[in-house]
PDB file of N, CA and C in Angstrom:
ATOM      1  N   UNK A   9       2.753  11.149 -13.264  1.00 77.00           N
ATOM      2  CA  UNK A   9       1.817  10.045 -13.072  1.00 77.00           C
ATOM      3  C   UNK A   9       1.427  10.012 -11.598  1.00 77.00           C
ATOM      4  N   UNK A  10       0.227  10.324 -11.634  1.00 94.00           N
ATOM      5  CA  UNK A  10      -0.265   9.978 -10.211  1.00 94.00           C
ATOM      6  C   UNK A  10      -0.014   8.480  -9.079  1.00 94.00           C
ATOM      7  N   UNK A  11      -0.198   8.428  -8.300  1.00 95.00           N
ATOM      8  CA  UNK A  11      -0.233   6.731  -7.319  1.00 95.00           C
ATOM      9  C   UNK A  11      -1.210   6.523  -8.069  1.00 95.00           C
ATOM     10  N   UNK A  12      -2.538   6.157  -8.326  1.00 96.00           N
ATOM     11  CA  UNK A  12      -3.462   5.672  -8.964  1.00 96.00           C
ATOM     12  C   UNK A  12      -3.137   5.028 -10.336  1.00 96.00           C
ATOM     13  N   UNK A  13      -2.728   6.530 -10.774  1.00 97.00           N
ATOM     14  CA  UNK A  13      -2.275   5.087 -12.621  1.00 97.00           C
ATOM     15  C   UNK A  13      -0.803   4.677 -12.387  1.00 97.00           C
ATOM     16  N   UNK A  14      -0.109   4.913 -11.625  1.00 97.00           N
ATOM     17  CA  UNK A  14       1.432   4.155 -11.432  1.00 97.00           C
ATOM     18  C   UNK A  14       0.650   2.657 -10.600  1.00 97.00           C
ATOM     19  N   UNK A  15      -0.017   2.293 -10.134  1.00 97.00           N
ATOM     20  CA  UNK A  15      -0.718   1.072  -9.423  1.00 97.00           C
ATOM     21  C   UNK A  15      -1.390   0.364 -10.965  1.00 97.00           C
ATOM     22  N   UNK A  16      -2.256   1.331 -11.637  1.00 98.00           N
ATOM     23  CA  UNK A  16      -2.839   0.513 -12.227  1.00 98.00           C
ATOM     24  C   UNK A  16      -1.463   0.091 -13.794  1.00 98.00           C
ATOM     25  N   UNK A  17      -0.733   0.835 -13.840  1.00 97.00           N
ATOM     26  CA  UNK A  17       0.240   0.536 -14.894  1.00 97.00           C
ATOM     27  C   UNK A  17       0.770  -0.824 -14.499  1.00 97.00           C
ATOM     28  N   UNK A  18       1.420  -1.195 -12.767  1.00 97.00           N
ATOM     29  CA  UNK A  18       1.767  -2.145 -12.236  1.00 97.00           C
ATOM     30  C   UNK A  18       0.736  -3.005 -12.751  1.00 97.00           C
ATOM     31  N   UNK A  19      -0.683  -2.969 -12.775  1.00 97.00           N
ATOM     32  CA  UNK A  19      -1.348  -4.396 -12.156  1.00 97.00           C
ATOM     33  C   UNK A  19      -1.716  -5.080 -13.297  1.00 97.00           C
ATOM     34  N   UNK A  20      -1.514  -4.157 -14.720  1.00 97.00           N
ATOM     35  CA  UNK A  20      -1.496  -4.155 -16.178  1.00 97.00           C
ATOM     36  C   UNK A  20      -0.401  -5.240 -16.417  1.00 97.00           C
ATOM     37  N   UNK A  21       0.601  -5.715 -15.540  1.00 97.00           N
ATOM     38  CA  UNK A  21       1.428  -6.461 -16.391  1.00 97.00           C
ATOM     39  C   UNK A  21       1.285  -7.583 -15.753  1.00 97.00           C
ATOM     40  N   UNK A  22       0.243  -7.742 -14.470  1.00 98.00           N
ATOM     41  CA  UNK A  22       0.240  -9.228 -13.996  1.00 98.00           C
ATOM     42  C   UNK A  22      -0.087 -10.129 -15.101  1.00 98.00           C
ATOM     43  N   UNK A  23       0.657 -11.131 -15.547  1.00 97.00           N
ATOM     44  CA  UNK A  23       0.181 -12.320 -16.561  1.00 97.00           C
ATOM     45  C   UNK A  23      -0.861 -12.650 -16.445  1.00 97.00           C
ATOM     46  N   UNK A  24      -1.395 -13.385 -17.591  1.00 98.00           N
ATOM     47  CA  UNK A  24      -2.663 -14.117 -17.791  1.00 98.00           C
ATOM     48  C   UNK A  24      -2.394 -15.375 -16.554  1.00 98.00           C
ATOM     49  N   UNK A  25      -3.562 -15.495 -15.903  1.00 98.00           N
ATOM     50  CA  UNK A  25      -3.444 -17.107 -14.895  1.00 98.00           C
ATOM     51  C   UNK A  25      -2.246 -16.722 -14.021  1.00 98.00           C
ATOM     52  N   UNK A  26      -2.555 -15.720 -13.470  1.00 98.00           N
ATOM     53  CA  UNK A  26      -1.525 -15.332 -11.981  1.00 98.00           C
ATOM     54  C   UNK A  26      -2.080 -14.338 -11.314  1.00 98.00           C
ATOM     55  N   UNK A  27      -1.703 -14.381  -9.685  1.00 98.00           N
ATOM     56  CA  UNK A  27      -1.840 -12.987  -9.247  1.00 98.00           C
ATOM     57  C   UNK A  27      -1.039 -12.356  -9.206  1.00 98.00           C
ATOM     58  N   UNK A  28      -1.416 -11.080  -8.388  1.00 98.00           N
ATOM     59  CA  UNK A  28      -0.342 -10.441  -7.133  1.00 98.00           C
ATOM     60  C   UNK A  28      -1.012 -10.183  -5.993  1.00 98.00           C
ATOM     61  N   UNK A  29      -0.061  -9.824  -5.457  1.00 97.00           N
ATOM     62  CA  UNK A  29      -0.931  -9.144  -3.432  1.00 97.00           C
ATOM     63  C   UNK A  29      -0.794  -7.815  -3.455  1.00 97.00           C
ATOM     64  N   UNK A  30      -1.404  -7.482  -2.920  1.00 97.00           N
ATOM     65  CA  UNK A  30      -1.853  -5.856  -2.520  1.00 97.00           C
ATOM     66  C   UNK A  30      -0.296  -5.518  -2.268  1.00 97.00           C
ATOM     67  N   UNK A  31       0.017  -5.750  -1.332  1.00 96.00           N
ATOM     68  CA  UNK A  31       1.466  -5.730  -0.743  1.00 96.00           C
ATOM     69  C   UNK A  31       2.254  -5.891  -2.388  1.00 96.00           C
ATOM     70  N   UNK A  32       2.676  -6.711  -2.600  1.00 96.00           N
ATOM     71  CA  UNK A  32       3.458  -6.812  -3.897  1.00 96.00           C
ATOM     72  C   UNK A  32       3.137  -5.545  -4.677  1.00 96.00           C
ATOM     73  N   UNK A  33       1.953  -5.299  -5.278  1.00 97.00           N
ATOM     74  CA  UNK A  33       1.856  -4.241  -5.964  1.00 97.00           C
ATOM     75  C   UNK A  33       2.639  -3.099  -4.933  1.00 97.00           C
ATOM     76  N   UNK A  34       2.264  -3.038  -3.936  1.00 97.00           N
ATOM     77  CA  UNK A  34       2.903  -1.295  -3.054  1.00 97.00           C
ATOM     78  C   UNK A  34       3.799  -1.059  -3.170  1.00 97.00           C
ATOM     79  N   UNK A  35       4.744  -2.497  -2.732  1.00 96.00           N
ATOM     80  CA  UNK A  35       6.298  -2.575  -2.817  1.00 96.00           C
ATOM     81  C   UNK A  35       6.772  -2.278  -4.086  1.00 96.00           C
ATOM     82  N   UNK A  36       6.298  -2.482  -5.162  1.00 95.00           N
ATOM     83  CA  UNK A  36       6.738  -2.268  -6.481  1.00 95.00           C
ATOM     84  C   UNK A  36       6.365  -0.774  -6.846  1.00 95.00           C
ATOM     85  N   UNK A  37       5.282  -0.448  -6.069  1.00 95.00           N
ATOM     86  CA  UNK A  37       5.268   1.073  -6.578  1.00 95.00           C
ATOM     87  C   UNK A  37       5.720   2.047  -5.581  1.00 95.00           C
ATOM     88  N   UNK A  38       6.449   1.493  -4.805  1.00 94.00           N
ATOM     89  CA  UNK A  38       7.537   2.345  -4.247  1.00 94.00           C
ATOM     90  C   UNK A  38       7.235   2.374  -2.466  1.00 94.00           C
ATOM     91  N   UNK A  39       6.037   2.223  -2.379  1.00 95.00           N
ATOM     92  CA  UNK A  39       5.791   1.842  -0.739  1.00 95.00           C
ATOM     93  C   UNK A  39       5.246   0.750   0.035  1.00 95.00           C
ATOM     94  N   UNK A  40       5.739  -0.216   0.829  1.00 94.00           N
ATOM     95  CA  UNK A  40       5.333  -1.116   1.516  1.00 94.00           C
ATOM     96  C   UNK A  40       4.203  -1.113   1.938  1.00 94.00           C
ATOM     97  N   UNK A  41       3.628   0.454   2.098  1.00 96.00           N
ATOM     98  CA  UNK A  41       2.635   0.446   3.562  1.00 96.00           C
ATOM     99  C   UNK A  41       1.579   1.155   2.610  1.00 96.00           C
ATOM    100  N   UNK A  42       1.550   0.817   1.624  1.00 97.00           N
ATOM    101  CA  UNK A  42       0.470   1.277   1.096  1.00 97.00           C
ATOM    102  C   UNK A  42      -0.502   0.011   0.293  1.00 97.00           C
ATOM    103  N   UNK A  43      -0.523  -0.908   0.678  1.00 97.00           N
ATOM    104  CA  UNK A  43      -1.049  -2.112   0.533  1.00 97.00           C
ATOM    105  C   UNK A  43      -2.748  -1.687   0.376  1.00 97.00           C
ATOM    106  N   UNK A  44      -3.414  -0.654   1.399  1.00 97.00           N
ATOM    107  CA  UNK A  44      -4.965  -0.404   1.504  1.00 97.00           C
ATOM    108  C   UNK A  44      -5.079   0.532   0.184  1.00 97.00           C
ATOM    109  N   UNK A  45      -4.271   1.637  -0.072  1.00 97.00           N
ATOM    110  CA  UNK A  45      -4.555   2.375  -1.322  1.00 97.00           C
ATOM    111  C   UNK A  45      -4.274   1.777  -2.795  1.00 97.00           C
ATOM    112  N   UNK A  46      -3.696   0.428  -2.675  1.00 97.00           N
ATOM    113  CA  UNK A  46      -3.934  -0.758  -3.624  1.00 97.00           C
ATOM    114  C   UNK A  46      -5.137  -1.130  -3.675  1.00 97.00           C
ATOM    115  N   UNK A  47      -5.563  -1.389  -2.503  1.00 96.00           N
ATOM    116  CA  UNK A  47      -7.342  -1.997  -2.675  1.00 96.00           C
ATOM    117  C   UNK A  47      -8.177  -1.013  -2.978  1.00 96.00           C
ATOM    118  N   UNK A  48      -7.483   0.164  -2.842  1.00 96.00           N
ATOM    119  CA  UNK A  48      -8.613   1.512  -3.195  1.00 96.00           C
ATOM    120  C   UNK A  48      -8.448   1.558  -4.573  1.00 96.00           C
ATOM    121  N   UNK A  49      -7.673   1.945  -5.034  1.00 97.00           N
ATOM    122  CA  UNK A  49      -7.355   2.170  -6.631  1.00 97.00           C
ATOM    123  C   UNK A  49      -7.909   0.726  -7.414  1.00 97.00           C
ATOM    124  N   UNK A  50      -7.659  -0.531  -7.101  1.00 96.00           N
ATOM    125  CA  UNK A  50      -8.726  -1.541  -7.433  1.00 96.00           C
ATOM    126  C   UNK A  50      -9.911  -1.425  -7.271  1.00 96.00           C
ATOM    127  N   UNK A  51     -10.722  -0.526  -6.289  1.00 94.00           N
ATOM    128  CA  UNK A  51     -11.857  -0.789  -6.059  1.00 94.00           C
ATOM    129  C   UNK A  51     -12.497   0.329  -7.566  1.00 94.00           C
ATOM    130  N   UNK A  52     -11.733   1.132  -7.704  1.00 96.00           N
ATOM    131  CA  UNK A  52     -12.007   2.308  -8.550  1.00 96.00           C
ATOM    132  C   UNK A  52     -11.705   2.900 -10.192  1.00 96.00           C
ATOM    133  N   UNK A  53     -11.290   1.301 -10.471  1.00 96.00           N
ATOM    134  CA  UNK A  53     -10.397   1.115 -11.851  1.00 96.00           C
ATOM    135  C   UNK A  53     -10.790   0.849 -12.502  1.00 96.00           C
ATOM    136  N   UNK A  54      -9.962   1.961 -14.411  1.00 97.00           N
ATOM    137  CA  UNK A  54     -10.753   1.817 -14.982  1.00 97.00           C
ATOM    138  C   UNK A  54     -11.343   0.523 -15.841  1.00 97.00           C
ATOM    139  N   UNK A  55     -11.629  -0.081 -16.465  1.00 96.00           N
ATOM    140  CA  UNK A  55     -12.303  -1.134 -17.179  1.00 96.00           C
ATOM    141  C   UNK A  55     -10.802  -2.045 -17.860  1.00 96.00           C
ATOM    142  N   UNK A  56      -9.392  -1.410 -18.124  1.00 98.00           N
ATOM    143  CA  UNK A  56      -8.399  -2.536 -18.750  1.00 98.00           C
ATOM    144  C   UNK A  56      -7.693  -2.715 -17.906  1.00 98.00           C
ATOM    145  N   UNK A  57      -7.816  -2.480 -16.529  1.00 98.00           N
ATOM    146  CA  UNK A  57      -7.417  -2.833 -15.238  1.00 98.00           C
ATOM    147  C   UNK A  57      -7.268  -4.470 -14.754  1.00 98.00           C
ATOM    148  N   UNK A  58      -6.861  -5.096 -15.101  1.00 98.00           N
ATOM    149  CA  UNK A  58      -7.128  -6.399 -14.358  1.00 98.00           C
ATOM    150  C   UNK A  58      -7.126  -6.529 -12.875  1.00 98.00           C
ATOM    151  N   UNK A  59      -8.121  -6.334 -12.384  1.00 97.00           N
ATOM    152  CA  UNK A  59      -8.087  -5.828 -11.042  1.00 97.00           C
ATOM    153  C   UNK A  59      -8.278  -7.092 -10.407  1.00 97.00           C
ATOM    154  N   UNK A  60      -8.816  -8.241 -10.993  1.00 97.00           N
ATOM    155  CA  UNK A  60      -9.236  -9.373 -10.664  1.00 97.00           C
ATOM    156  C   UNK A  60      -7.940 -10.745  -9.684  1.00 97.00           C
ATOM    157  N   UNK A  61      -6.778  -9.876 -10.657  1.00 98.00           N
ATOM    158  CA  UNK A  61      -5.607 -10.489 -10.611  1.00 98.00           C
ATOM    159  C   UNK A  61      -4.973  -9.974  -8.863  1.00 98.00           C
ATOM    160  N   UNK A  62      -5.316  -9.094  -8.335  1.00 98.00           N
ATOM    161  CA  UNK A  62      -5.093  -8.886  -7.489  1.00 98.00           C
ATOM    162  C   UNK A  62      -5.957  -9.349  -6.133  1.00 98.00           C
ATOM    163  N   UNK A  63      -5.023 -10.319  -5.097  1.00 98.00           N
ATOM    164  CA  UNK A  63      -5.350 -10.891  -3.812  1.00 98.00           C
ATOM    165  C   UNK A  63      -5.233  -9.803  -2.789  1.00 98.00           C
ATOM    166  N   UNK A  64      -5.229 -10.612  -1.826  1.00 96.00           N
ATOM    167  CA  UNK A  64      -4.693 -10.086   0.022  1.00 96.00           C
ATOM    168  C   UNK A  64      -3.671 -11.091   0.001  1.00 96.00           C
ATOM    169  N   UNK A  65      -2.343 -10.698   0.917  1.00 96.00           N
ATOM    170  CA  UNK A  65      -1.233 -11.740   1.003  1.00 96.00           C
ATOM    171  C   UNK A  65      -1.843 -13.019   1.334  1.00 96.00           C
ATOM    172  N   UNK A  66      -2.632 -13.503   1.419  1.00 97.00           N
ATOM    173  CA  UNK A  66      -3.153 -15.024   1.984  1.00 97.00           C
ATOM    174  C   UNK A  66      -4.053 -15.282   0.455  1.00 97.00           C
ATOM    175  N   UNK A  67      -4.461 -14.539  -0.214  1.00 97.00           N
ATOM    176  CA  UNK A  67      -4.859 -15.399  -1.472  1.00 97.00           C
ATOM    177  C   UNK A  67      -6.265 -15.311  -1.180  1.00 97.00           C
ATOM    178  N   UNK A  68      -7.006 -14.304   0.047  1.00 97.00           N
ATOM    179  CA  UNK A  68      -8.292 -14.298  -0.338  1.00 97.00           C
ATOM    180  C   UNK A  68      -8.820 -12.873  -1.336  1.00 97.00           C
ATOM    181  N   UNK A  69     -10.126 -13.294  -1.767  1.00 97.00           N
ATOM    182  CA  UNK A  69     -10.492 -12.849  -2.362  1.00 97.00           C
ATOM    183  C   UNK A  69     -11.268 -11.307  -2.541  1.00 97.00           C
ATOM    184  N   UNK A  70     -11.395 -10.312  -3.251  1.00 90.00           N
ATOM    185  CA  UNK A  70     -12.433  -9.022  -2.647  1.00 90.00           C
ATOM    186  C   UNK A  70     -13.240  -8.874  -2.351  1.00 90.00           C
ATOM    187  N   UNK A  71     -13.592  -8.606  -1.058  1.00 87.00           N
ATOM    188  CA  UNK A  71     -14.699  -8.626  -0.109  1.00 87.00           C
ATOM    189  C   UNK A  71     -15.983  -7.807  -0.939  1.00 87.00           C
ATOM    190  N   UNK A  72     -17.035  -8.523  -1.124  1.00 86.00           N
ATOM    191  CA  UNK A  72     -18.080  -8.171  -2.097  1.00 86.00           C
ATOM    192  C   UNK A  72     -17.904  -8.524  -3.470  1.00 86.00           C
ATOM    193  N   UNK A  73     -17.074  -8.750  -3.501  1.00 88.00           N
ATOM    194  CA  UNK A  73     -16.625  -9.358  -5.695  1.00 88.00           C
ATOM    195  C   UNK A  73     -15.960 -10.688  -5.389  1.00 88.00           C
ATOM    196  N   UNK A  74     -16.243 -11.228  -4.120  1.00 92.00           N
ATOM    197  CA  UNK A  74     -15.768 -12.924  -4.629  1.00 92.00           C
ATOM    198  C   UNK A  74     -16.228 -13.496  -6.013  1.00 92.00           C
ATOM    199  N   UNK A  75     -17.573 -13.565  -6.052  1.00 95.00           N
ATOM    200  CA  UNK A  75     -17.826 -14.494  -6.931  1.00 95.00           C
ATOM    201  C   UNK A  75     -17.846 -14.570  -8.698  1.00 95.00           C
ATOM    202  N   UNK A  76     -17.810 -13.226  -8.881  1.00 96.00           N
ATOM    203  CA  UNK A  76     -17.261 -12.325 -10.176  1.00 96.00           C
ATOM    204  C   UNK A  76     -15.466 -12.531 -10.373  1.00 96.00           C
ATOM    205  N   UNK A  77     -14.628 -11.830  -9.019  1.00 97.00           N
ATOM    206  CA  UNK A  77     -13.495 -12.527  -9.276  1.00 97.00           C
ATOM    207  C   UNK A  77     -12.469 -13.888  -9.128  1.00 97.00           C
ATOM    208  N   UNK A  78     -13.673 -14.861  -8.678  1.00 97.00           N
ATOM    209  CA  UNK A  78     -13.113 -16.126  -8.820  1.00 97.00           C
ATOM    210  C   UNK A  78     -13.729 -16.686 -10.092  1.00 97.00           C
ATOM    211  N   UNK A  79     -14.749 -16.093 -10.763  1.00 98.00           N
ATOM    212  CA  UNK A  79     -14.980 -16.751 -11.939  1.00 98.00           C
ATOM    213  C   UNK A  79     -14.138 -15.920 -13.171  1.00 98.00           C
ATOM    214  N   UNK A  80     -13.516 -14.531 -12.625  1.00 98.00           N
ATOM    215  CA  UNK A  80     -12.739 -14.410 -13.713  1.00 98.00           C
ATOM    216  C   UNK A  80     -11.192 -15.413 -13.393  1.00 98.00           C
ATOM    217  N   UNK A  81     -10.770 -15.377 -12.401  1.00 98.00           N
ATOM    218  CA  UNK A  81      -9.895 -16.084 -12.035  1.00 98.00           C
ATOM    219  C   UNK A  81      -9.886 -17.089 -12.746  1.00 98.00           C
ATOM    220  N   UNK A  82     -10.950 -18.085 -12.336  1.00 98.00           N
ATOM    221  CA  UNK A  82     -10.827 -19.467 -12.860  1.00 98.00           C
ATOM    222  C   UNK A  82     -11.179 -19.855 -14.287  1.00 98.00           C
ATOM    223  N   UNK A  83     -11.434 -18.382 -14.951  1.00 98.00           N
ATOM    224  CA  UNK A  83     -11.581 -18.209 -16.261  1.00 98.00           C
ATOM    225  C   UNK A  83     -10.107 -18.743 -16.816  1.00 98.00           C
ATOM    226  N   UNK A  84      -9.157 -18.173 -16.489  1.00 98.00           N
ATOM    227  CA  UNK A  84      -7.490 -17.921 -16.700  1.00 98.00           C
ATOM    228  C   UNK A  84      -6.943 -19.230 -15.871  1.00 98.00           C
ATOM    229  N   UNK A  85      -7.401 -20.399 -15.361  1.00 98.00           N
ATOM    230  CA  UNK A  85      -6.991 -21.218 -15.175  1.00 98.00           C
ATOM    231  C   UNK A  85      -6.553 -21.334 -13.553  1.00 98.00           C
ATOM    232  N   UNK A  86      -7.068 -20.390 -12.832  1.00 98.00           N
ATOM    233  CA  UNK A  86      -5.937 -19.702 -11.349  1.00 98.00           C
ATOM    234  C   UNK A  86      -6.769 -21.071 -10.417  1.00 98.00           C
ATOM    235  N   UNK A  87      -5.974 -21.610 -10.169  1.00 98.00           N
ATOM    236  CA  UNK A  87      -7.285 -22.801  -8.676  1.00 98.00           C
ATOM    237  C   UNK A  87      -6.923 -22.615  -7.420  1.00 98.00           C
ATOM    238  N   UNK A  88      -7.727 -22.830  -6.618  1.00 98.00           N
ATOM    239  CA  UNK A  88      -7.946 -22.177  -5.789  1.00 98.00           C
ATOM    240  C   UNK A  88      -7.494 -23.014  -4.035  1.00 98.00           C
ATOM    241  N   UNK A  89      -7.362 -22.729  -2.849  1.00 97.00           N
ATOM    242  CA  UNK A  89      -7.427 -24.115  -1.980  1.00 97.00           C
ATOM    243  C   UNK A  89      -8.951 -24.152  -1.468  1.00 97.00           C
ATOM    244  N   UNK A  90      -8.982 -25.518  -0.762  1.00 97.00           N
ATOM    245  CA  UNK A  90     -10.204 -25.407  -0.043  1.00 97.00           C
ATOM    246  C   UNK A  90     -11.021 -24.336   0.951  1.00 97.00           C
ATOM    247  N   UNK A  91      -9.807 -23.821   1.267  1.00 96.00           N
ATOM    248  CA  UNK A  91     -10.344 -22.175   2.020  1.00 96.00           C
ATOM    249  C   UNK A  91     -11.061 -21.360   0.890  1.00 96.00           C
ATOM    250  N   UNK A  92     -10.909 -21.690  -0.502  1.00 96.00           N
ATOM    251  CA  UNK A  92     -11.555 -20.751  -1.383  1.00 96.00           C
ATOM    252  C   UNK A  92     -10.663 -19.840  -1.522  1.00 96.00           C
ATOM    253  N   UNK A  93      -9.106 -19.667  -1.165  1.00 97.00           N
ATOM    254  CA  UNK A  93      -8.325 -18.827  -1.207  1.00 97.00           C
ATOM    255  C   UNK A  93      -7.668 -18.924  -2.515  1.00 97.00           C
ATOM    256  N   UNK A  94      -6.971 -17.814  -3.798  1.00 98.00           N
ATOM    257  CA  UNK A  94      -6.505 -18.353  -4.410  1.00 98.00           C
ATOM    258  C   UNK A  94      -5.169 -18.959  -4.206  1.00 98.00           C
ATOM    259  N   UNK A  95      -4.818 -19.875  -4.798  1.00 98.00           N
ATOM    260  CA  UNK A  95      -3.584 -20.713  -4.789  1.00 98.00           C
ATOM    261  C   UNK A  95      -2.270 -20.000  -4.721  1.00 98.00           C
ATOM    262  N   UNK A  96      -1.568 -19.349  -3.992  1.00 97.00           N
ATOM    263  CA  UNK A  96      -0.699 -18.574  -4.237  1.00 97.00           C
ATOM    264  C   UNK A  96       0.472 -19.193  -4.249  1.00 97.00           C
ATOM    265  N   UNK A  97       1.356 -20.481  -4.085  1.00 97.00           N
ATOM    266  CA  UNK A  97       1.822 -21.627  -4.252  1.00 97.00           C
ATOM    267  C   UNK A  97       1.743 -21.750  -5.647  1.00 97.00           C
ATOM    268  N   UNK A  98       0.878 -22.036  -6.156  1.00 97.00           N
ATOM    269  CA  UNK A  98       1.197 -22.289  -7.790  1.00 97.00           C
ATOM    270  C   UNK A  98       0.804 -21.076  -8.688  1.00 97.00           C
ATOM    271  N   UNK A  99      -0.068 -19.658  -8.495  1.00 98.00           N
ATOM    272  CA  UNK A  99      -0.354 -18.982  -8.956  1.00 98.00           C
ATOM    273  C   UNK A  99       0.319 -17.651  -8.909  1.00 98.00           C
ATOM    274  N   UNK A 100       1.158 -17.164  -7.943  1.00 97.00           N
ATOM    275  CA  UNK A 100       1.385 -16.123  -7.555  1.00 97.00           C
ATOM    276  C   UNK A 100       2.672 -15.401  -8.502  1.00 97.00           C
ATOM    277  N   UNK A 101       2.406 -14.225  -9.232  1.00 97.00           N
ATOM    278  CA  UNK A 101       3.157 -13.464 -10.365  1.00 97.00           C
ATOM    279  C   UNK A 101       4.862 -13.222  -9.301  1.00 97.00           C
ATOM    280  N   UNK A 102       5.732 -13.897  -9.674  1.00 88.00           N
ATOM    281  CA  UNK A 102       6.912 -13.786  -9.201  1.00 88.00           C
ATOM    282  C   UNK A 102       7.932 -12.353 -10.215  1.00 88.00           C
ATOM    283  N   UNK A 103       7.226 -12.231 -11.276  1.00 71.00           N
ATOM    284  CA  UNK A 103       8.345 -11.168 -12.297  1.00 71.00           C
ATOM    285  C   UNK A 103       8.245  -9.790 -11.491  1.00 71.00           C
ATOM    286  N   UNK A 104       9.149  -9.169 -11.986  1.00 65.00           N
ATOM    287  CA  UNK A 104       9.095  -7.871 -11.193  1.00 65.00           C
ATOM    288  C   UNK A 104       8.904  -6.963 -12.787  1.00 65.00           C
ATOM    289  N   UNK A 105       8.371  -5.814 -13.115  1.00 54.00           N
ATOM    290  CA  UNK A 105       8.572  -5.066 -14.205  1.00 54.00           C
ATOM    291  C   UNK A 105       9.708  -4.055 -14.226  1.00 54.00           C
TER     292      UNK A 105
END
């Protein structure tokens, strides 16, 4: 299994109405410091990807797909703070797989 589908296998099990962080996903797939090739493999995924589910450690959103992924977000119930950041306080996927 390549880094690419070992990321997207990870981002497959974020729950309905939660995230994760770039970071979280890396760490789980084996490297800390690969947090940017998280946002790459999101940027490039295929269609059962929930790519939506995935933040930046502060809960903002993907630069150019805010408004697509806060309406899938808030599809699934995820709210957000006044920064427009998502809520990572009440939203953020704590399970490990």
């Amino acid at each position: 299994m390549n880094t690419f589908d070992h990321i997207y296998a990870l981002a497959r099990q974020i729950p309905y109405g939660t995230v994760a962080t770039y970071g979280q996903l890396a760490r789980l797939a084996g490297n800390p410091r690969m947090s940017r090739v998280v946002g790459y493999a999101m940027h490039v995924c295929p269609g059962d990807v929930p790519w939506h589910r995935v933040v930046d450690r502060t809960g903002r959103l993907c630069p150019g797909g805010e408004t697509e992924q806060r309406a899938l977000l808030e599809a699934e119930g995820v709210t957000f703070t006044p920064e427009g950041k998502a809520d990572l306080a009440r939203h953020a996927w704590l399970g490990n797989p």
